[in-house]
XYZ file of C-alpha atoms in Angstrom:
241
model
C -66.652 96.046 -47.806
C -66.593 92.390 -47.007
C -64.762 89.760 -48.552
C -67.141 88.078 -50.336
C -68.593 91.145 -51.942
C -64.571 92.000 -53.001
C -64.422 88.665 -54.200
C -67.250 88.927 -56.838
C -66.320 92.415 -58.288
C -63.133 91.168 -58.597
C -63.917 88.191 -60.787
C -66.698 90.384 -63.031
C -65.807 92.147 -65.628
C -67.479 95.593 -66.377
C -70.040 95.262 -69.598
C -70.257 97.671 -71.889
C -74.210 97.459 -73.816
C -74.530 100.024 -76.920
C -78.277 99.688 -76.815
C -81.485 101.828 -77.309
C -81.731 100.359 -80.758
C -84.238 99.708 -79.837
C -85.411 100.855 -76.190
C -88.082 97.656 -76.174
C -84.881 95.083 -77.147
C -82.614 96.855 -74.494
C -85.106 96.850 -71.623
C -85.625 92.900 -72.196
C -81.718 93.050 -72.609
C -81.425 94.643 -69.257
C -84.069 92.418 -67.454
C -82.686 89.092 -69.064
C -79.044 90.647 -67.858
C -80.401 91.202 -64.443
C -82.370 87.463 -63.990
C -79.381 85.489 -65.348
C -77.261 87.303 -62.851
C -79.406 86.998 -59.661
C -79.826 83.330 -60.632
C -76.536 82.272 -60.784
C -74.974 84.661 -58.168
C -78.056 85.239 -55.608
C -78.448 87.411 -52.704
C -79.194 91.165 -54.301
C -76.665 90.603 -57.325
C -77.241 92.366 -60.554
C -74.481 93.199 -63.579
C -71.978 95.380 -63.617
C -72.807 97.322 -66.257
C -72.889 100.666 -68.274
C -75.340 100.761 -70.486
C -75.063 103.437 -73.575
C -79.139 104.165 -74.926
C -78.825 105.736 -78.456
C -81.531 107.539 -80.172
C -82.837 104.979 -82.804
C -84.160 107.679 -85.137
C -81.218 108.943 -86.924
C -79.635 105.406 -87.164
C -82.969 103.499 -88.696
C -83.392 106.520 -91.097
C -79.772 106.043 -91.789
C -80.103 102.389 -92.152
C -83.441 102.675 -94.447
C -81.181 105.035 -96.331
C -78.594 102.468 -96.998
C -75.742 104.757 -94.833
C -74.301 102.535 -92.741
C -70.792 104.578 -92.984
C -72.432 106.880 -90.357
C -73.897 104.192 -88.576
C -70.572 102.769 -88.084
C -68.814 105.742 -87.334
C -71.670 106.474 -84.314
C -71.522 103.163 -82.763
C -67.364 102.670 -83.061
C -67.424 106.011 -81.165
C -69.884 105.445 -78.837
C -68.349 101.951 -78.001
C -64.826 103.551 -77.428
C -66.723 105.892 -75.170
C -68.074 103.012 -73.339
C -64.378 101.978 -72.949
C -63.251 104.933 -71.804
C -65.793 104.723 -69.424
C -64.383 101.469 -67.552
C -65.835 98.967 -69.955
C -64.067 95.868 -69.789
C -66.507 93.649 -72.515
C -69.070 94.939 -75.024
C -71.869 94.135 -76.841
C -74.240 95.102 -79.073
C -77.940 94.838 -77.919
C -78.962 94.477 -81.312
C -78.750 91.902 -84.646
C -79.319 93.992 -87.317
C -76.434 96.472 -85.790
C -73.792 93.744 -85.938
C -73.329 94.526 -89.488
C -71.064 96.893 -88.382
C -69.357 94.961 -85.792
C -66.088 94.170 -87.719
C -66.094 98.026 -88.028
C -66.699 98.458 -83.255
C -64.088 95.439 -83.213
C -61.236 97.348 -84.854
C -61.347 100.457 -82.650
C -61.627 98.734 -79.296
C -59.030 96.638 -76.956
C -61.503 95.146 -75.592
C -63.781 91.538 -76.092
C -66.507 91.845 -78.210
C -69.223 89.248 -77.947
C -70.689 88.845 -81.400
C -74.619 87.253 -80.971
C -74.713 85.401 -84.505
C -71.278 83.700 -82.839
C -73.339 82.631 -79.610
C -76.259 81.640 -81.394
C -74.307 79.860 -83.859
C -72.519 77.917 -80.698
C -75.816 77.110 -78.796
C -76.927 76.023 -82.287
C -74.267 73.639 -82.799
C -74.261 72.718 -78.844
C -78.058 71.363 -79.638
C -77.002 69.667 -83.207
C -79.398 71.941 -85.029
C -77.901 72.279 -88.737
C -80.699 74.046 -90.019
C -82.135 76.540 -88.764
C -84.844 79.152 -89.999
C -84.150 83.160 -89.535
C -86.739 85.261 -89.177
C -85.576 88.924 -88.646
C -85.398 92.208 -90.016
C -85.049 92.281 -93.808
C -81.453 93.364 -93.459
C -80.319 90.215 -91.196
C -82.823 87.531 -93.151
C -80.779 89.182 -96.431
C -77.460 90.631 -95.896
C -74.305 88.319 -96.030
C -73.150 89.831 -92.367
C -75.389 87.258 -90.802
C -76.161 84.589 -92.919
C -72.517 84.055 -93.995
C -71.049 84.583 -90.010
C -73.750 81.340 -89.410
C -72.785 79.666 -92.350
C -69.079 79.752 -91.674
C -69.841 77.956 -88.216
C -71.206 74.815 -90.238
C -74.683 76.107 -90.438
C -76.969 76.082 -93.515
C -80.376 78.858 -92.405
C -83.190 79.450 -94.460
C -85.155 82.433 -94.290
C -88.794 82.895 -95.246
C -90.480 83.957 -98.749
C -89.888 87.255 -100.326
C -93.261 88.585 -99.148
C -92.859 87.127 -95.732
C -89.910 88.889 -95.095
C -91.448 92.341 -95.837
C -94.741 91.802 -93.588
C -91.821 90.822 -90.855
C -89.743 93.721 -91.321
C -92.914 96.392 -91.445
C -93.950 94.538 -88.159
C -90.435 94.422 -86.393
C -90.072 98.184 -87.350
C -93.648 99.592 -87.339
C -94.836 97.693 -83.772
C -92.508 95.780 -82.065
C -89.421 98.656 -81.626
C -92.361 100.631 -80.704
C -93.834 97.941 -78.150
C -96.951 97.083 -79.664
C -97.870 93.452 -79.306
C -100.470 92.876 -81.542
C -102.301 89.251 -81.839
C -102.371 89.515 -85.994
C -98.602 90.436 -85.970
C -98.387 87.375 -83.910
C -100.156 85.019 -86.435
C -98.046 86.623 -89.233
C -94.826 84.890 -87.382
C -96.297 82.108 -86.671
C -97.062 81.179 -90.351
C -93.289 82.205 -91.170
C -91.965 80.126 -88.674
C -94.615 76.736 -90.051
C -93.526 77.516 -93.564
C -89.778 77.217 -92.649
C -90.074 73.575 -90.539
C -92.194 72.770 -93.942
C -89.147 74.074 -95.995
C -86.844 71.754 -94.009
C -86.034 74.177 -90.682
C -84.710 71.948 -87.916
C -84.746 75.355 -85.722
C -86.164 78.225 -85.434
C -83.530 81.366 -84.552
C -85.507 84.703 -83.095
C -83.253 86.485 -84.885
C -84.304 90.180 -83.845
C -83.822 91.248 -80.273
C -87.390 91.706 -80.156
C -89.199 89.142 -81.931
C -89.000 87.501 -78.222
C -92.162 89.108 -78.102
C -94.407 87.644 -80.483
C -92.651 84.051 -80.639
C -91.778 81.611 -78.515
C -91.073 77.942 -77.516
C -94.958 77.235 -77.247
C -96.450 78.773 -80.154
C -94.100 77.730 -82.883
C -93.262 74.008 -84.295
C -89.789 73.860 -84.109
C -87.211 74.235 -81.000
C -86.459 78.330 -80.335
C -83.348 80.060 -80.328
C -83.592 83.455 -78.507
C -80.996 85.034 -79.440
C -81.266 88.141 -76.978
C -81.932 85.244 -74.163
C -78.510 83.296 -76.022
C -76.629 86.962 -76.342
C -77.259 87.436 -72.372
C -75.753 84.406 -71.303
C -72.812 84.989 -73.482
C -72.149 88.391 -72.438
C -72.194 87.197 -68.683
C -70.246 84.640 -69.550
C -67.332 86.654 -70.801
C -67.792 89.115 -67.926
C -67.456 86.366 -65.318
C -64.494 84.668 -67.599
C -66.268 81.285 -67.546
């Protein structure tokens, strides 16, 4: 083995990705890991990485069920797993899993890169103050997200009532599935124009795989991707930089 190629194991840390949750986020996960990488690093680089696919049935019918007990107790197992495994940072390739990330962060000895953190940072880094969420129902709702942004100085805003069900059924029923449908794509759109009406500075993607239907030139405000945000984070930590 050369020197060089020593050199840059030897300054990466291994990742640890819980992902599968679902299999479209994780495979633009994987492929965002893999661009970031080869950019900054060249030559045939890629991440060193171990990357743990769950079955998403059980844990959405767990999380529709209101169980996230078991959901926690899956993930903090599988991420010690991951650990055992050689994992030197994790991550969940998920938002609506982090509510369960205080639970993963108290049974590992390792970093844990939380994505509302980084988005919160690159947030702050561009002086927006307040953005709009659009996301499942759980992370435009639940205090594990909204309050982890709001204790980093930020004030979001989610859309209507009504909104955030058509989003959810479309996140859920389509987009974890991989359909891209133009309709589902107008939905958004109107979400995202009736938060910059509402006062929305930004606009945070704040599903790993809204990505899909929303993006820098179809909405009115500036985007904030946070699987594209999450993958430079991750790296970051890996490469201690």
């Amino acid at each position: 083995m050369s020197e060089n190629v020593t050199s840059v194991y030897t300054t990466s840390k291994r990742i640890g990705l819980l992902g599968g949750m679902s299999a479209a986020s994780s495979q633009l996960y994987y492929a965002e890991l893999c661009r970031l990488t080869q950019a900054e690093r060249g030559g045939l680089s890629s991440p060193d990485l171990l990357l743990r696919s769950l079955d998403f049935a059980p844990l959405e019918a767990w999380m529709a069920a209101g169980n996230w007990e078991a959901i926690a107790d899956t993930l903090s197992r599988e991420a010690c797993q991951l650990q055992a495994a050689g994992a030197e940072v994790l991550a969940l390739a998920t938002n609506t899993m982090h509510n369960v990330a205080e639970q993963i962060e108290t049974v590992i000895d390792v970093p844990f890169v939380h994505i509302a953190d980084a988005t919160a940072a690159a947030l702050n880094a561009a002086g927006s103050k307040i953005p709009g969420l659009i996301g499942t129902q759980f992370t435009m709702e639940q205090a594990f997200y909204l309050d982890r942004l709001r204790n980093q100085g930020l004030d979001p805003l989610v859309p209507a009532a009504s909104a955030r069900s058509v989003i959810n059924d479309i996140i859920f029923g389509e987009l974890c599935k991989g359909i891209v449908l133009e309709e589902s794509a107008d939905a958004f759109i109107k979400a995202a124009t009736e938060l910059a009406f509402d006062g929305a500075d930004s606009l945070i993607l704040g599903c790993t795989e809204v990505c899909m239907l929303l993006n820098e030139d179809n909405t009115p405000l500036p985007v904030f991707d946070t699987t594209a945000i999450h993958c430079e984070a991750i790296l970051k930590a890996a490469w201690d930089c």
